Short mmCIF file of C-alpha atoms and ligand atoms in Angstrom, two decimals:
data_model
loop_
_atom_site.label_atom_id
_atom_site.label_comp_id
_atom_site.label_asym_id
_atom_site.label_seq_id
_atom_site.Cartn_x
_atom_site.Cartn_y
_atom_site.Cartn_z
CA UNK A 1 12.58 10.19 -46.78
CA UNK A 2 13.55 11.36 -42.93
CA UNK A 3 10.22 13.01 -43.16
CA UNK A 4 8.18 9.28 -44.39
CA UNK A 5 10.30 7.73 -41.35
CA UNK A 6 9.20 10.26 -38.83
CA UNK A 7 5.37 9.65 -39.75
CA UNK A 8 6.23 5.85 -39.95
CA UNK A 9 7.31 6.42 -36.21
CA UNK A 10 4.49 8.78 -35.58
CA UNK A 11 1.98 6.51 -37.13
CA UNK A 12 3.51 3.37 -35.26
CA UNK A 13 3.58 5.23 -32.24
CA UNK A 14 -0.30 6.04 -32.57
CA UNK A 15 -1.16 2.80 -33.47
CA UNK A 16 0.70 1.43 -30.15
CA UNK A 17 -1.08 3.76 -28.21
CA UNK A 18 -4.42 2.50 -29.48
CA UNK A 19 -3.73 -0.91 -28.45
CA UNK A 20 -2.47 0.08 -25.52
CA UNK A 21 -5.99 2.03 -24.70
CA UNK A 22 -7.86 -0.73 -26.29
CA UNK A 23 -5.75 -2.99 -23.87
CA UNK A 24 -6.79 -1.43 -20.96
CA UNK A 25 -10.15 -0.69 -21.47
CA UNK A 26 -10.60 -4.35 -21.73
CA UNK A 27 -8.82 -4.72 -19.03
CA UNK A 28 -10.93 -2.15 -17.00
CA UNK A 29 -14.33 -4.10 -17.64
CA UNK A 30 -12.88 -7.29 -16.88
CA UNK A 31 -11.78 -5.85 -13.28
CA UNK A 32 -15.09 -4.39 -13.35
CA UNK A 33 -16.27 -7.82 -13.80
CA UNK A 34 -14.11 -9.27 -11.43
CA UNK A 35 -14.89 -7.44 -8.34
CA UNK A 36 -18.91 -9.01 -8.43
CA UNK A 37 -17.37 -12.73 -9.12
CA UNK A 38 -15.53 -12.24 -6.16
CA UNK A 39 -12.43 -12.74 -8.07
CA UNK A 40 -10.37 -10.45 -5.70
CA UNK A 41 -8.90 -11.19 -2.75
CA UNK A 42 -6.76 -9.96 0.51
CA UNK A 43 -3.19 -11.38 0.97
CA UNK A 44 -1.38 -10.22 4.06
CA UNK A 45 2.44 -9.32 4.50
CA UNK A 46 3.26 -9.41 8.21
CA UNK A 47 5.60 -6.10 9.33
CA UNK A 48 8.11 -7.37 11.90
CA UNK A 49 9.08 -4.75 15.17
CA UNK A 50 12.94 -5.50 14.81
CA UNK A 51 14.08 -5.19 18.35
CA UNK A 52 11.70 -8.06 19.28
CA UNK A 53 11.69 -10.31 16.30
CA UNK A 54 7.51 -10.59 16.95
CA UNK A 55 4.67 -9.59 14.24
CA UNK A 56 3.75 -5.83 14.86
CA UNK A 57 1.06 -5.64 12.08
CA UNK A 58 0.70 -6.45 8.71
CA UNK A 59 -0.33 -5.12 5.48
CA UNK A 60 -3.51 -5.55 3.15
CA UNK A 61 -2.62 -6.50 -0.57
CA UNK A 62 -4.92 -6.96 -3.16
CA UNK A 63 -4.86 -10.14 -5.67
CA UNK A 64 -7.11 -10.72 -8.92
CA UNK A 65 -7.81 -13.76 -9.40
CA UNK A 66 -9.46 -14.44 -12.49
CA UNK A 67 -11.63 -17.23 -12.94
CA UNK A 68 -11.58 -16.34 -16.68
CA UNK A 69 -9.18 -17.17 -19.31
CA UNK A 70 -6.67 -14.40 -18.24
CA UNK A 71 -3.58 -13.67 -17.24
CA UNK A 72 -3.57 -12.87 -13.75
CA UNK A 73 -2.11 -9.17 -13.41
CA UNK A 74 -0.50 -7.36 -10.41
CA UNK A 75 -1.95 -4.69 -8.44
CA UNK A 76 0.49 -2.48 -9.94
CA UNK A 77 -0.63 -2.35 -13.46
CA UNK A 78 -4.05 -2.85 -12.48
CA UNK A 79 -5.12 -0.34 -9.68
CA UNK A 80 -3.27 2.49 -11.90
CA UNK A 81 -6.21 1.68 -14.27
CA UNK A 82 -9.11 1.63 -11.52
CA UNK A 83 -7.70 4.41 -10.95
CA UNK A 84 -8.26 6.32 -13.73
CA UNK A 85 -12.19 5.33 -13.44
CA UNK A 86 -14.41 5.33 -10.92
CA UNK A 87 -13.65 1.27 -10.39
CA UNK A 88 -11.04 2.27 -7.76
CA UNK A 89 -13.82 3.31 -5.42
CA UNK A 90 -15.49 0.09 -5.41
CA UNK A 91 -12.50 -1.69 -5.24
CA UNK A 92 -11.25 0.52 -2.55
CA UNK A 93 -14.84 -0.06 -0.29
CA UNK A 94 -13.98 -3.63 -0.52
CA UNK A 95 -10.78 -3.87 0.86
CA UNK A 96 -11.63 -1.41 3.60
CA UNK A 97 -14.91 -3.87 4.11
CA UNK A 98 -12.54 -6.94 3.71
CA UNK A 99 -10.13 -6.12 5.80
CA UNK A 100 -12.28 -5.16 8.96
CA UNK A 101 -14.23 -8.29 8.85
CA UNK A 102 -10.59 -10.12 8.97
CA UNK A 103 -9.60 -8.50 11.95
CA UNK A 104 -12.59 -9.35 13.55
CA UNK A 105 -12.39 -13.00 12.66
CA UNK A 106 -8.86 -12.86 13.82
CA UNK A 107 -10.45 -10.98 17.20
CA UNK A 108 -12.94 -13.66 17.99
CA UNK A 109 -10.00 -15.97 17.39
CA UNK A 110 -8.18 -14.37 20.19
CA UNK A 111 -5.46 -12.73 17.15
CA UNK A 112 -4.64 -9.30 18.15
CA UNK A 113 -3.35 -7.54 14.96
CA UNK A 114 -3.59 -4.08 13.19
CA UNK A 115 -3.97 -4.43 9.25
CA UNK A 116 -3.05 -1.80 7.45
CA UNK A 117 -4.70 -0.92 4.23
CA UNK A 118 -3.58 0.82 0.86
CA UNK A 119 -5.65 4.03 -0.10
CA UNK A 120 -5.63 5.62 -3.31
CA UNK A 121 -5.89 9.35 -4.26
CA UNK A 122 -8.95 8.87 -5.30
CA UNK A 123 -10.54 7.93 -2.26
CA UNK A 124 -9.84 10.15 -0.31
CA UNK A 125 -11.04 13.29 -2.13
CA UNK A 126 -14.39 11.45 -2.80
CA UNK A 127 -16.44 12.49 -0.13
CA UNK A 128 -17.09 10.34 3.15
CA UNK A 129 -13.88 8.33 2.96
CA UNK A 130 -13.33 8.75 6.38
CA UNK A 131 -16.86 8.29 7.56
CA UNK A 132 -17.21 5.67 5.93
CA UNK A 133 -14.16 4.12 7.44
CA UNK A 134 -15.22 5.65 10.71
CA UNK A 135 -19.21 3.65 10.19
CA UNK A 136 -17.25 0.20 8.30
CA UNK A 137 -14.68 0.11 11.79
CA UNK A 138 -17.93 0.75 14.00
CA UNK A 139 -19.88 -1.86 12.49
CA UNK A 140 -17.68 -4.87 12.28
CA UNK A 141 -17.28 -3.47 16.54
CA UNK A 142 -13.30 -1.99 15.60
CA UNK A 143 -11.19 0.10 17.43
CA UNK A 144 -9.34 3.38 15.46
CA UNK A 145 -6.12 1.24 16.59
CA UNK A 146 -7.19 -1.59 14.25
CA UNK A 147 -7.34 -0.41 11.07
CA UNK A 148 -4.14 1.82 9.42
CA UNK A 149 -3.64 3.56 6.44
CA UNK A 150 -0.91 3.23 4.06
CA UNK A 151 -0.67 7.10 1.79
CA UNK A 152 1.96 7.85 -0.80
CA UNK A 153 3.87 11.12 -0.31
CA UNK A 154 2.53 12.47 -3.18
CA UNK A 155 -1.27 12.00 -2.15
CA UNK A 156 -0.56 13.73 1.04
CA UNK A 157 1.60 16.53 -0.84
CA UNK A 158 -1.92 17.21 -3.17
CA UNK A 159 -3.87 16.48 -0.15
CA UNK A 160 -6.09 19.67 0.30
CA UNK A 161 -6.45 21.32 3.75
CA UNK A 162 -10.15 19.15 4.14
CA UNK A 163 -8.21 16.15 3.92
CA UNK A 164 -5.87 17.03 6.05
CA UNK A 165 -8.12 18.08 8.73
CA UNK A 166 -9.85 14.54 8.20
CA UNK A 167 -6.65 12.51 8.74
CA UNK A 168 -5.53 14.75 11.16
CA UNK A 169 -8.90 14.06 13.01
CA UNK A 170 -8.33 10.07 12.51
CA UNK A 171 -5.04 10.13 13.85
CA UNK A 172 -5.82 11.85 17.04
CA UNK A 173 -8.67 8.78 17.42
CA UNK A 174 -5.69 6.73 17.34
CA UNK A 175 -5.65 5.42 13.62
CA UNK A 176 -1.91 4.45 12.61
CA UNK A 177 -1.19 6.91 9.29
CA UNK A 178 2.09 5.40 7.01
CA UNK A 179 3.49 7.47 4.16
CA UNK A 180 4.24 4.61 1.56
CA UNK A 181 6.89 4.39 -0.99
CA UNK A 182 8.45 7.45 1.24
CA UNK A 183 11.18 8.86 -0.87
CA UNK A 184 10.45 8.35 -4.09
CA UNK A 185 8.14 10.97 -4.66
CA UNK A 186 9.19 14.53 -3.72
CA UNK A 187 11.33 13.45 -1.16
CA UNK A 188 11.12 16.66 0.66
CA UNK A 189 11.99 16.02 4.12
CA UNK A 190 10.64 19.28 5.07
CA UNK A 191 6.93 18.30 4.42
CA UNK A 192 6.88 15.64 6.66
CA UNK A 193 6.14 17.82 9.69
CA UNK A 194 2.92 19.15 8.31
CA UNK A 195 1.85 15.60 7.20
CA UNK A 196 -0.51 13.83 10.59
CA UNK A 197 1.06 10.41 9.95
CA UNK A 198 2.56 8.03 12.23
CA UNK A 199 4.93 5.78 10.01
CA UNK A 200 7.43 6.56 7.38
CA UNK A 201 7.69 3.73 4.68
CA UNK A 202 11.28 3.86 3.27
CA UNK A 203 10.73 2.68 -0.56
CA UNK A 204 12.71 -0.55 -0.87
CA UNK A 205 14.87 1.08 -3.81
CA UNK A 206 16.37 2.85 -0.75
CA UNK A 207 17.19 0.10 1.04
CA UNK A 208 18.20 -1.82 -1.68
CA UNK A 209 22.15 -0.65 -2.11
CA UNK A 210 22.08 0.97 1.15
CA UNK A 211 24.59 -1.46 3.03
CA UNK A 212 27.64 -1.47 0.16
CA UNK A 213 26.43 1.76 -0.82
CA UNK A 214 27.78 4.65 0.93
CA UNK A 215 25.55 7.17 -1.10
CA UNK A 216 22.49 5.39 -0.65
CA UNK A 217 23.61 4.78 3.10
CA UNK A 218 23.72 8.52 3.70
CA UNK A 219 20.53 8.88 2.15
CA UNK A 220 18.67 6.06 4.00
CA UNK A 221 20.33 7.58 7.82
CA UNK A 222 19.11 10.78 6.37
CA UNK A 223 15.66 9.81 6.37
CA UNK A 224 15.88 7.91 9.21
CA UNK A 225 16.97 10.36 11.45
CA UNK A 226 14.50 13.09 10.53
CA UNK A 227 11.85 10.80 11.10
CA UNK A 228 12.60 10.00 14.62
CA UNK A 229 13.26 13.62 15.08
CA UNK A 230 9.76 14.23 14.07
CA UNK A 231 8.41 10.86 16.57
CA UNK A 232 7.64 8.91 13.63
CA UNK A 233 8.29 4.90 13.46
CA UNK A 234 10.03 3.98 10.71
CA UNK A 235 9.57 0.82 8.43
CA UNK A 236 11.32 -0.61 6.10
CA UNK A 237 9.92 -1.73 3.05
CA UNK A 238 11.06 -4.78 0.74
CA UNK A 239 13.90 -6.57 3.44
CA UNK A 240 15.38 -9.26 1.29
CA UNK A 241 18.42 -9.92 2.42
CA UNK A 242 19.93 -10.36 5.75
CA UNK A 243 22.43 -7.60 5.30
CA UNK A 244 19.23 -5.09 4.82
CA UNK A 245 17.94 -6.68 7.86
CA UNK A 246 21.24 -6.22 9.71
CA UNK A 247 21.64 -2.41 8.53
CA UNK A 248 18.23 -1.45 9.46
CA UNK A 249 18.24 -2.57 13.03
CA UNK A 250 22.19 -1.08 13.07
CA UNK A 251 19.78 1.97 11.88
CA UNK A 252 17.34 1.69 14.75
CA UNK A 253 14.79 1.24 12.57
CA UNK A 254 11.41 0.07 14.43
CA UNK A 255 10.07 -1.96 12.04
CA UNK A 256 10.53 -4.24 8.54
CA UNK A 257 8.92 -5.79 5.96
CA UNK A 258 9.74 -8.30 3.26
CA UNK A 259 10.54 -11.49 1.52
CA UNK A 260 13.08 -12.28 4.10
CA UNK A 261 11.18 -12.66 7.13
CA UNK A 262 7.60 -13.61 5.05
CA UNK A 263 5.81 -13.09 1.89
CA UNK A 264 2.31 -11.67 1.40
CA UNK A 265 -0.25 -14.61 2.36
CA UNK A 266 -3.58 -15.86 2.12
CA UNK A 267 -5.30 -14.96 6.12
CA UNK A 268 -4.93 -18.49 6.62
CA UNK A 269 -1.65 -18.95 6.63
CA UNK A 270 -1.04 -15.81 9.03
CA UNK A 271 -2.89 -17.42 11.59
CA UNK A 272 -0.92 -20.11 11.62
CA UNK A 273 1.98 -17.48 12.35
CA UNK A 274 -0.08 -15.79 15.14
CA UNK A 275 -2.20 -17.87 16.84
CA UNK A 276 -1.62 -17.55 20.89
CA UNK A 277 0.26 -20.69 21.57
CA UNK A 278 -0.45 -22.04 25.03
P1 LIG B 1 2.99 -1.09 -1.78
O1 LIG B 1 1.84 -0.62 -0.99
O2 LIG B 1 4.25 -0.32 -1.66
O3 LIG B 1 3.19 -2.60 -1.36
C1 LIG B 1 4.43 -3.24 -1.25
C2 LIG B 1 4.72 -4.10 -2.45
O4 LIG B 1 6.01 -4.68 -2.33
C3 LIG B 1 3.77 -5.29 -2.59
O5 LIG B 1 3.60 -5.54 -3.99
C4 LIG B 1 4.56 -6.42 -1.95
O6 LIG B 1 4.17 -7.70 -2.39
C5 LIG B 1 5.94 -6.08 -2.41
N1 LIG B 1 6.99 -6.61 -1.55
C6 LIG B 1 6.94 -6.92 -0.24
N2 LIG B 1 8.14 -7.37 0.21
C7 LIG B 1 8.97 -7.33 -0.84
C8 LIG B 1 10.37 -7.68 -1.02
O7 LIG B 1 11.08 -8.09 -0.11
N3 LIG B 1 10.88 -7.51 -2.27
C9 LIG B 1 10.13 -7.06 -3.32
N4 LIG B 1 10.72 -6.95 -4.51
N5 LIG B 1 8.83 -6.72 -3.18
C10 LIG B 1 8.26 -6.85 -1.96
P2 LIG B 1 2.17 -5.81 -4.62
O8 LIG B 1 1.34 -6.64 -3.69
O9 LIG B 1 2.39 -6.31 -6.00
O10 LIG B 1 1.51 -4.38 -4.68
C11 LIG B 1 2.02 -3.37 -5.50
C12 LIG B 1 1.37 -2.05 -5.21
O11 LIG B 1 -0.01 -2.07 -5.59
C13 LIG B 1 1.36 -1.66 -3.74
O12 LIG B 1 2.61 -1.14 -3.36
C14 LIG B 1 0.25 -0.63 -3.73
O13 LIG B 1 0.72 0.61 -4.19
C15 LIG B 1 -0.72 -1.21 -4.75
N6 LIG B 1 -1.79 -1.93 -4.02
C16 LIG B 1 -1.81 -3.21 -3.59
N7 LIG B 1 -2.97 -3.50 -2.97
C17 LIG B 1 -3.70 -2.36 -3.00
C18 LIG B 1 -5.00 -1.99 -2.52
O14 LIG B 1 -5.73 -2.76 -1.88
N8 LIG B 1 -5.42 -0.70 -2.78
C19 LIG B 1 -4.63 0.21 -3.44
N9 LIG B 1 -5.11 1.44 -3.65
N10 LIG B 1 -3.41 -0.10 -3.88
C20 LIG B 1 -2.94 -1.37 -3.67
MG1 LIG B 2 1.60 -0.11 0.93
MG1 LIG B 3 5.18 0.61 -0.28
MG1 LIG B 4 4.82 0.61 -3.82
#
């Protein structure tokens, strides 16, 4: 009897996992699909410098769109499964393609602003990431200064010493280099000093009980502190309330980000938040 439960659970288990495959394969070649019907597109979350109150830079995030009967899904079910093809560097080529000819819209329109863009693992050990970021930034007439990249901790803790040397090399051009999600992955405070970035990302799950609590306070100065030590800017990620907001400038932190000051938003919509008023 235990033993027909434990293969009704094993065989329900399988089964799930199927569908779950089947899902996402599906899935796969409708993103696959997607990215020729231009069916993606750029949304941008401003980043606020909090000793000033003005917009410092802003961040790339990708929506699908589907024109097609379905469900529109969030980048963070559906770049995990790019990811685990070769989809992610097409999709990734866009973005980086997408988001220079922005800021050179928003140049000609007299909009002076640094967008930031998400890179995935992939990417970067595929050869010629960084030349062709280095040809895409020369072509659409960019400076290093215009572009950033946003890097999890654990890409830049698998990062080999070639990649290293590469964003070491883009950084001393002048390319701003964040660690995302910082703190949720190894956490290792002790890395950072190896890593050529510019900007530490505190994951919003750190921020999130920081102000009432005192465990998550200690770990949130923590990070702060070593980051400054180590000249990086810090931002913080996923501001909702104005408590967070209130902590992280008691924290000296440079710069924020989240639903409280704006939510991601079509290009439009940020130029109507930064164009020069006269
Ligand atoms: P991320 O890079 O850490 O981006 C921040 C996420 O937090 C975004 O979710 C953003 O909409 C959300 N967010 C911003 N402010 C707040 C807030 O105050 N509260 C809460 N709860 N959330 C906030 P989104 O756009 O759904 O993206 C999820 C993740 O998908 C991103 O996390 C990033 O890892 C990935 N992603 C998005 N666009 C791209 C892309 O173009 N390329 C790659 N490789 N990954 C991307
Ligand atoms: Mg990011
Ligand atoms: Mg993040
Ligand atoms: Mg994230």
């Amino acid at each position: 009897d235990a033993k027909a439960k434990g293969r009704n659970r094993y065989e329900f288990f399988t089964q799930s996992l199927a569908l779950q495959l089947q899902e996402q394969r599906k899935l796969a070649a409708q993103l696959h699909e997607s990215l020729n019907n231009h069916e993606f597109e750029l949304v941008y979350q401003p980043q606020f410098d909090l000793s000033s109150g003005s917009i410092a830079a802003c961040e790339a995030l990708l929506r699908w769109r589907p024109t097609q009967e379905v469900a529109s899904v969030s980048p963070g079910v559906f770049i995990p499964i790019a990811e685990r093809t070769d989809l992610i560097l097409h999709i990734g080529r866009w973005v980086m393609e997408q988001a220079c000819q922005q800021v050179k819209t928003w140049r000609e329109q007299g909009i002076n602003i640094r967008v930031d863009i998400n890179v995935s693992g992939r990417e970067l050990v595929e050869s010629g990431y960084f030349a062709s970021l280095d040809e895409c930034r020369a072509r659409y007439g960019l400076k290093p200064q215009d572009i950033g990249i946003e890097l999890t901790e654990n890409i830049l803790i698998k990062a080999g010493s070639e990649v290293l040397e590469e964003l070491k090399k883009q950084r001393e051009k002048g390319v701003e280099i964040s660690v995302d999600d910082f703190g949720v992955g190894y956490s290792s405070l002790s890395y950072l000093k190896h890593f050529p970035v510019s900007h530490l990302k505190i994951d919003r799950t750190f921020l999130k009980d920081a102000p009432e609590s005192a465990y998550d306070g200690a770990l949130m100065e923590a990070i702060v502190n070593v980051g400054h030590k180590l000249d990086l800017f810090i931002v913080a990620e996923g501001v909702e309330t104005e408590e967070q907001s209130l902590y992280c400038q008691a924290l000296n932190v440079e710069y924020a980000q989240g639903f409280l000051y704006a939510k991601p938003m079509a290009a439009r919509e940020l130029e109507n938040l930064l164009m020069p008023t006269e």
